[in-house]
Amino acid sequence: MAAGKGEIAADGDSDTLIEIVNQSSSSNLEILDLARYVSFVRDPAAGAIATFEGTTRDTFEGRRVIELRYEAYVPMAARRLSEACAAARSRWPLRRLAVAHRLGVVPVGDASVFIAASAVHRADAMDACRFIIDEIKASVPIWKKEVYADGEIWKENREFFERRPAMAAEQDKAPRCCGCGSKERVGIR
Amino acid sequence: MDNNTCEVPVDATRELNPESLIKIKVLFFARAREIMGLADMTLEVAPQSTAGDCLMTLLTKFPKLEEICNSMVLALNEEYAPKSSTLKNGDELAIIPPISGG
């Protein structure tokens, strides 16, 4: 179900850009175009643009990380990202949003995830960035394997385990959107 | 159904009439994919089976999946779903090990 090599799974609407960027080949890494995402959210009505960039670390508990490999359940990840953006819009008055996550091999120091939000006032844009990265950590089906010189391990987000009881709950079978009930329409670009 | 048990009920392996089975596409990601050695498979289950029934059938056939069954969640047709969700023909059931995006 992963997007093919070099494909970008894009989603969102005219004010929301969502991209899941797959690696095109081992010799041609697809980096996240951070400037393009910032440009996307630039808006004359906005007084602030806030961004969050998640980068890959070179050590974990003293072990040297050689590289990180990401994979995703791409259609569901795109859907969850759209829902996270809609939930952010229901909480804060935002102008434009861009969210991107990279898949495949991501070298140490590169951006694996990027969020940009514009709003009239800075607090709304900053709060929305934090909310969206927390939602990604908790509920967007993307996985990361850390590869060390002497082994490898699938990482597990603490936020996932905090959210897990709600994900598996027997009562509420409605599509879940962080509990916000947002009904934003999602278009496929 | 208890989310924190991996015990396989005795009826999970009951004989079924092949004519009446429904087909479910099961997806495996990350550690689940590595354990299974494949990314997806088609599973035939009885009509009115639940996602939990499907999981139990998988655990019976592939006991190594028990490694993750206390930490995973299920997604049915791209939405997180409880084990009690009833399956229909052509459904897509994903085994979601602990996620680690970001």
Short mmCIF file of C-alpha atoms in Angstrom, two decimals:
data_model
loop_
_atom_site.label_atom_id
_atom_site.label_comp_id
_atom_site.label_asym_id
_atom_site.label_seq_id
_atom_site.Cartn_x
_atom_site.Cartn_y
_atom_site.Cartn_z
CA MET A 1 0.00 0.00 0.00
CA ALA A 2 3.02 2.27 0.14
CA ALA A 3 3.31 4.90 -2.55
CA GLY A 4 5.61 3.83 -5.35
CA LYS A 5 9.20 4.94 -5.47
CA GLY A 6 9.45 8.63 -6.05
CA GLU A 7 5.75 9.22 -5.69
CA ILE A 8 4.28 11.94 -3.57
CA ALA A 9 0.97 11.17 -1.95
CA ALA A 10 -0.68 14.56 -1.84
CA ASP A 11 -3.86 15.52 -0.12
CA GLY A 12 -5.65 18.53 1.28
CA ASP A 13 -7.49 21.49 -0.18
CA SER A 14 -6.56 24.91 -1.49
CA ASP A 15 -5.58 26.11 2.01
CA THR A 16 -4.06 22.86 3.26
CA LEU A 17 -1.14 20.99 1.72
CA ILE A 18 -0.38 17.44 2.82
CA GLU A 19 2.47 15.45 1.32
CA ILE A 20 3.95 12.05 2.06
CA VAL A 21 7.20 12.04 0.14
CA ASN A 22 8.68 8.69 -0.79
CA GLN A 23 12.29 8.00 -1.61
CA SER A 24 12.84 7.80 -5.35
CA SER A 25 15.95 5.63 -5.22
CA SER A 26 18.92 4.88 -2.99
CA SER A 27 21.07 7.31 -4.93
CA ASN A 28 18.49 10.06 -5.31
CA LEU A 29 17.04 11.00 -1.95
CA GLU A 30 13.86 13.04 -1.89
CA ILE A 31 14.41 15.79 0.60
CA LEU A 32 11.55 17.85 1.97
CA ASP A 33 11.39 21.21 0.20
CA LEU A 34 10.95 23.33 3.32
CA ALA A 35 10.94 26.64 1.46
CA ARG A 36 8.05 25.49 -0.70
CA TYR A 37 5.95 24.60 2.35
CA VAL A 38 6.65 27.98 3.94
CA SER A 39 5.73 29.68 0.65
CA PHE A 40 2.51 27.70 0.56
CA VAL A 41 1.35 29.05 3.92
CA ARG A 42 2.47 32.65 3.27
CA ASP A 43 -0.66 34.79 3.33
CA PRO A 44 -1.16 38.57 3.29
CA ALA A 45 -3.82 38.23 5.98
CA ALA A 46 -1.47 36.36 8.30
CA GLY A 47 0.72 38.06 10.85
CA ALA A 48 2.72 34.96 11.63
CA ILE A 49 4.10 31.78 10.13
CA ALA A 50 5.13 29.07 12.60
CA THR A 51 7.03 25.98 11.54
CA PHE A 52 8.14 22.74 13.14
CA GLU A 53 10.91 20.65 11.61
CA GLY A 54 11.60 17.17 12.97
CA THR A 55 15.14 16.02 12.23
CA THR A 56 16.83 12.66 12.60
CA ARG A 57 19.26 12.27 15.51
CA ASP A 58 22.66 10.63 15.35
CA THR A 59 22.53 8.80 18.67
CA PHE A 60 19.98 6.91 20.73
CA GLU A 61 20.87 5.82 24.27
CA GLY A 62 24.53 6.10 23.41
CA ARG A 63 24.33 4.01 20.23
CA ARG A 64 25.37 5.64 17.00
CA VAL A 65 22.56 5.76 14.47
CA ILE A 66 23.68 5.10 10.91
CA GLU A 67 20.39 5.81 9.19
CA LEU A 68 16.63 5.85 9.69
CA ARG A 69 14.12 4.09 7.49
CA TYR A 70 10.51 5.23 7.40
CA GLU A 71 7.48 3.46 6.01
CA ALA A 72 3.79 4.31 6.08
CA TYR A 73 0.30 3.02 5.44
CA VAL A 74 0.16 5.82 2.90
CA PRO A 75 -3.58 6.26 2.18
CA MET A 76 -4.47 6.06 5.86
CA ALA A 77 -1.57 8.32 6.85
CA ALA A 78 -2.76 10.94 4.35
CA ARG A 79 -6.28 10.63 5.74
CA ARG A 80 -5.07 10.97 9.34
CA LEU A 81 -2.95 14.01 8.44
CA SER A 82 -5.99 15.63 6.83
CA GLU A 83 -8.02 14.93 9.94
CA ALA A 84 -5.28 16.38 12.17
CA CYS A 85 -5.24 19.54 10.05
CA ALA A 86 -9.03 19.80 10.21
CA ALA A 87 -8.90 19.34 13.97
CA ALA A 88 -6.28 22.10 14.26
CA ARG A 89 -8.53 24.41 12.21
CA SER A 90 -11.43 23.67 14.52
CA ARG A 91 -9.33 24.71 17.54
CA TRP A 92 -7.49 27.78 16.26
CA PRO A 93 -8.27 30.40 13.58
CA LEU A 94 -5.65 29.44 10.99
CA ARG A 95 -5.03 30.75 7.51
CA ARG A 96 -2.99 28.10 5.70
CA LEU A 97 -1.39 24.78 6.66
CA ALA A 98 1.30 22.55 5.14
CA VAL A 99 2.34 19.18 6.54
CA ALA A 100 4.94 16.89 4.97
CA HIS A 101 6.50 13.59 6.03
CA ARG A 102 9.34 11.85 4.31
CA LEU A 103 9.58 8.06 3.82
CA GLY A 104 12.38 5.68 2.95
CA VAL A 105 15.94 6.21 4.08
CA VAL A 106 16.47 9.54 5.84
CA PRO A 107 20.10 10.36 6.65
CA VAL A 108 20.99 11.68 10.08
CA GLY A 109 20.37 15.42 10.34
CA ASP A 110 17.75 15.62 7.58
CA ALA A 111 14.15 16.70 8.07
CA SER A 112 11.77 13.75 8.40
CA VAL A 113 8.68 15.84 9.11
CA PHE A 114 7.78 19.48 8.53
CA ILE A 115 4.77 21.54 9.54
CA ALA A 116 4.03 25.14 8.59
CA ALA A 117 1.03 27.13 9.78
CA SER A 118 -0.01 30.72 9.18
CA ALA A 119 -2.44 32.70 11.29
CA VAL A 120 -3.37 36.28 12.04
CA HIS A 121 -1.68 35.95 15.44
CA ARG A 122 1.45 33.98 16.30
CA ALA A 123 0.09 32.03 19.27
CA ASP A 124 -2.49 30.29 17.07
CA ALA A 125 0.10 29.30 14.46
CA MET A 126 2.53 28.03 17.12
CA ASP A 127 -0.13 26.09 19.03
CA ALA A 128 -1.34 24.50 15.79
CA CYS A 129 2.18 23.32 14.88
CA ARG A 130 2.59 21.69 18.27
CA PHE A 131 -0.84 20.09 18.10
CA ILE A 132 -0.22 18.63 14.65
CA ILE A 133 3.18 17.09 15.50
CA ASP A 134 1.64 15.59 18.64
CA GLU A 135 -1.17 14.12 16.52
CA ILE A 136 1.38 12.70 14.07
CA LYS A 137 3.27 11.06 16.94
CA ALA A 138 0.07 9.59 18.39
CA SER A 139 -2.05 8.46 15.48
CA VAL A 140 -0.60 8.75 11.95
CA PRO A 141 0.44 5.27 10.74
CA ILE A 142 4.09 5.90 9.96
CA TRP A 143 6.95 3.77 11.27
CA LYS A 144 10.64 4.44 11.79
CA LYS A 145 13.43 1.91 12.11
CA GLU A 146 16.73 3.05 13.58
CA VAL A 147 19.72 1.26 12.10
CA TYR A 148 22.85 1.07 14.25
CA ALA A 149 26.29 -0.33 13.50
CA ASP A 150 25.37 -3.39 15.59
CA GLY A 151 21.66 -3.82 15.02
CA GLU A 152 18.35 -2.16 14.34
CA ILE A 153 15.12 -1.41 16.16
CA TRP A 154 11.58 -0.27 15.33
CA LYS A 155 10.93 2.84 17.35
CA GLU A 156 7.68 3.24 19.31
CA ASN A 157 6.16 6.63 20.11
CA ARG A 158 5.09 7.19 23.70
CA GLU A 159 2.16 9.22 22.34
CA PHE A 160 0.88 6.14 20.48
CA PHE A 161 0.52 4.17 23.72
CA GLU A 162 -1.29 7.10 25.35
CA ARG A 163 -3.77 7.18 22.45
CA ARG A 164 -4.03 3.41 21.95
CA PRO A 165 -6.93 2.77 24.37
CA ALA A 166 -9.06 5.31 22.49
CA MET A 167 -8.09 3.86 19.11
CA ALA A 168 -9.20 0.38 20.14
CA ALA A 169 -12.24 1.50 22.13
CA GLU A 170 -15.33 -0.62 21.60
CA GLN A 171 -17.92 2.13 21.99
CA ASP A 172 -17.28 4.84 19.42
CA LYS A 173 -17.16 3.36 15.95
CA ALA A 174 -17.47 6.66 14.12
CA PRO A 175 -14.45 7.83 12.13
CA ARG A 176 -12.12 9.26 14.69
CA CYS A 177 -10.79 12.78 14.41
CA CYS A 178 -9.06 13.46 17.69
CA GLY A 179 -12.55 13.78 19.12
CA CYS A 180 -13.23 17.08 17.41
CA GLY A 181 -15.94 15.95 14.99
CA SER A 182 -14.56 18.03 12.15
CA LYS A 183 -16.20 17.55 8.79
CA GLU A 184 -13.70 19.25 6.54
CA ARG A 185 -13.86 17.86 3.04
CA VAL A 186 -10.67 16.30 1.76
CA GLY A 187 -9.77 16.58 -1.90
CA ILE A 188 -7.22 14.47 -3.71
CA ARG A 189 -4.78 16.57 -5.63
CA MET B 1 -13.38 -8.51 23.77
CA ASP B 2 -10.34 -7.99 25.93
CA ASN B 3 -7.78 -5.96 24.04
CA ASN B 4 -4.96 -7.29 26.13
CA THR B 5 -5.23 -10.98 25.52
CA CYS B 6 -3.84 -13.03 22.70
CA GLU B 7 -5.46 -16.30 23.65
CA VAL B 8 -6.94 -18.09 20.69
CA PRO B 9 -10.50 -19.32 21.27
CA VAL B 10 -11.16 -22.93 20.32
CA ASP B 11 -13.70 -21.99 17.67
CA ALA B 12 -11.23 -19.88 15.70
CA THR B 13 -10.22 -22.94 13.72
CA ARG B 14 -13.69 -24.40 13.20
CA GLU B 15 -14.47 -25.91 9.85
CA LEU B 16 -16.24 -23.54 7.49
CA ASN B 17 -18.14 -24.02 4.31
CA PRO B 18 -15.84 -22.53 1.63
CA GLU B 19 -18.89 -21.38 -0.34
CA SER B 20 -19.95 -18.94 2.34
CA LEU B 21 -16.59 -17.35 3.19
CA ILE B 22 -15.84 -13.67 2.71
CA LYS B 23 -12.44 -12.37 1.59
CA ILE B 24 -10.53 -9.88 3.71
CA LYS B 25 -7.32 -8.18 2.62
CA VAL B 26 -4.94 -8.02 5.58
CA LEU B 27 -2.05 -5.54 5.56
CA PHE B 28 1.13 -5.85 7.64
CA PHE B 29 3.45 -2.96 8.41
CA ALA B 30 6.83 -2.49 10.09
CA ARG B 31 7.52 -5.29 12.63
CA ALA B 32 4.34 -7.11 11.60
CA ARG B 33 5.54 -7.16 7.98
CA GLU B 34 8.92 -8.50 9.04
CA ILE B 35 7.38 -11.25 11.18
CA MET B 36 5.07 -12.31 8.36
CA GLY B 37 7.62 -11.93 5.61
CA LEU B 38 4.96 -10.26 3.47
CA ALA B 39 3.12 -6.96 3.25
CA ASP B 40 -0.39 -8.28 2.66
CA MET B 41 -2.46 -11.41 2.27
CA THR B 42 -6.03 -12.42 1.58
CA LEU B 43 -7.81 -14.21 4.39
CA GLU B 44 -11.10 -16.06 4.00
CA VAL B 45 -13.33 -15.88 7.04
CA ALA B 46 -16.93 -16.66 7.91
CA PRO B 47 -19.58 -13.99 7.26
CA GLN B 48 -20.23 -11.80 10.32
CA SER B 49 -16.67 -12.42 11.53
CA THR B 50 -15.23 -9.56 13.54
CA ALA B 51 -11.83 -7.94 13.18
CA GLY B 52 -10.92 -9.72 16.42
CA ASP B 53 -11.95 -13.09 14.93
CA CYS B 54 -9.71 -12.34 11.96
CA LEU B 55 -6.83 -11.50 14.28
CA MET B 56 -7.33 -14.76 16.18
CA THR B 57 -7.27 -16.70 12.91
CA LEU B 58 -4.00 -15.00 12.02
CA LEU B 59 -2.52 -15.77 15.43
CA THR B 60 -3.48 -19.42 15.03
CA LYS B 61 -1.86 -19.65 11.62
CA PHE B 62 1.12 -17.41 12.45
CA PRO B 63 1.94 -17.74 16.18
CA LYS B 64 4.93 -15.42 15.84
CA LEU B 65 2.48 -12.50 15.55
CA GLU B 66 1.93 -12.86 19.30
CA GLU B 67 5.06 -10.80 19.69
CA ILE B 68 3.12 -7.66 18.79
CA CYS B 69 -0.49 -8.50 19.62
CA ASN B 70 -0.41 -6.74 22.99
CA SER B 71 0.90 -3.47 21.54
CA MET B 72 -0.83 -3.21 18.15
CA VAL B 73 -4.11 -1.70 17.05
CA LEU B 74 -6.33 -2.53 14.09
CA ALA B 75 -7.46 -0.34 11.24
CA LEU B 76 -10.47 -1.27 9.13
CA ASN B 77 -10.66 0.42 5.71
CA GLU B 78 -8.15 3.09 6.79
CA GLU B 79 -9.81 3.95 10.11
CA TYR B 80 -8.81 2.74 13.57
CA ALA B 81 -11.35 0.15 14.61
CA PRO B 82 -12.19 -1.98 17.64
CA LYS B 83 -11.89 -5.76 17.54
CA SER B 84 -15.68 -5.99 17.64
CA SER B 85 -16.03 -4.42 14.15
CA THR B 86 -17.93 -6.71 11.81
CA LEU B 87 -16.17 -7.48 8.54
CA LYS B 88 -17.69 -7.56 5.09
CA ASN B 89 -16.42 -8.99 1.85
CA GLY B 90 -13.57 -6.94 0.38
CA ASP B 91 -12.68 -5.15 3.60
CA GLU B 92 -9.10 -4.07 4.21
CA LEU B 93 -7.83 -4.87 7.70
CA ALA B 94 -4.46 -3.46 8.74
CA ILE B 95 -2.27 -4.66 11.58
CA ILE B 96 -0.82 -1.46 13.06
CA PRO B 97 2.20 -2.05 15.33
CA PRO B 98 3.24 0.83 17.61
CA ILE B 99 3.72 3.81 15.33
CA SER B 100 6.87 5.90 15.32
CA GLY B 101 6.37 8.71 12.85
CA GLY B 102 7.76 12.17 13.29
#
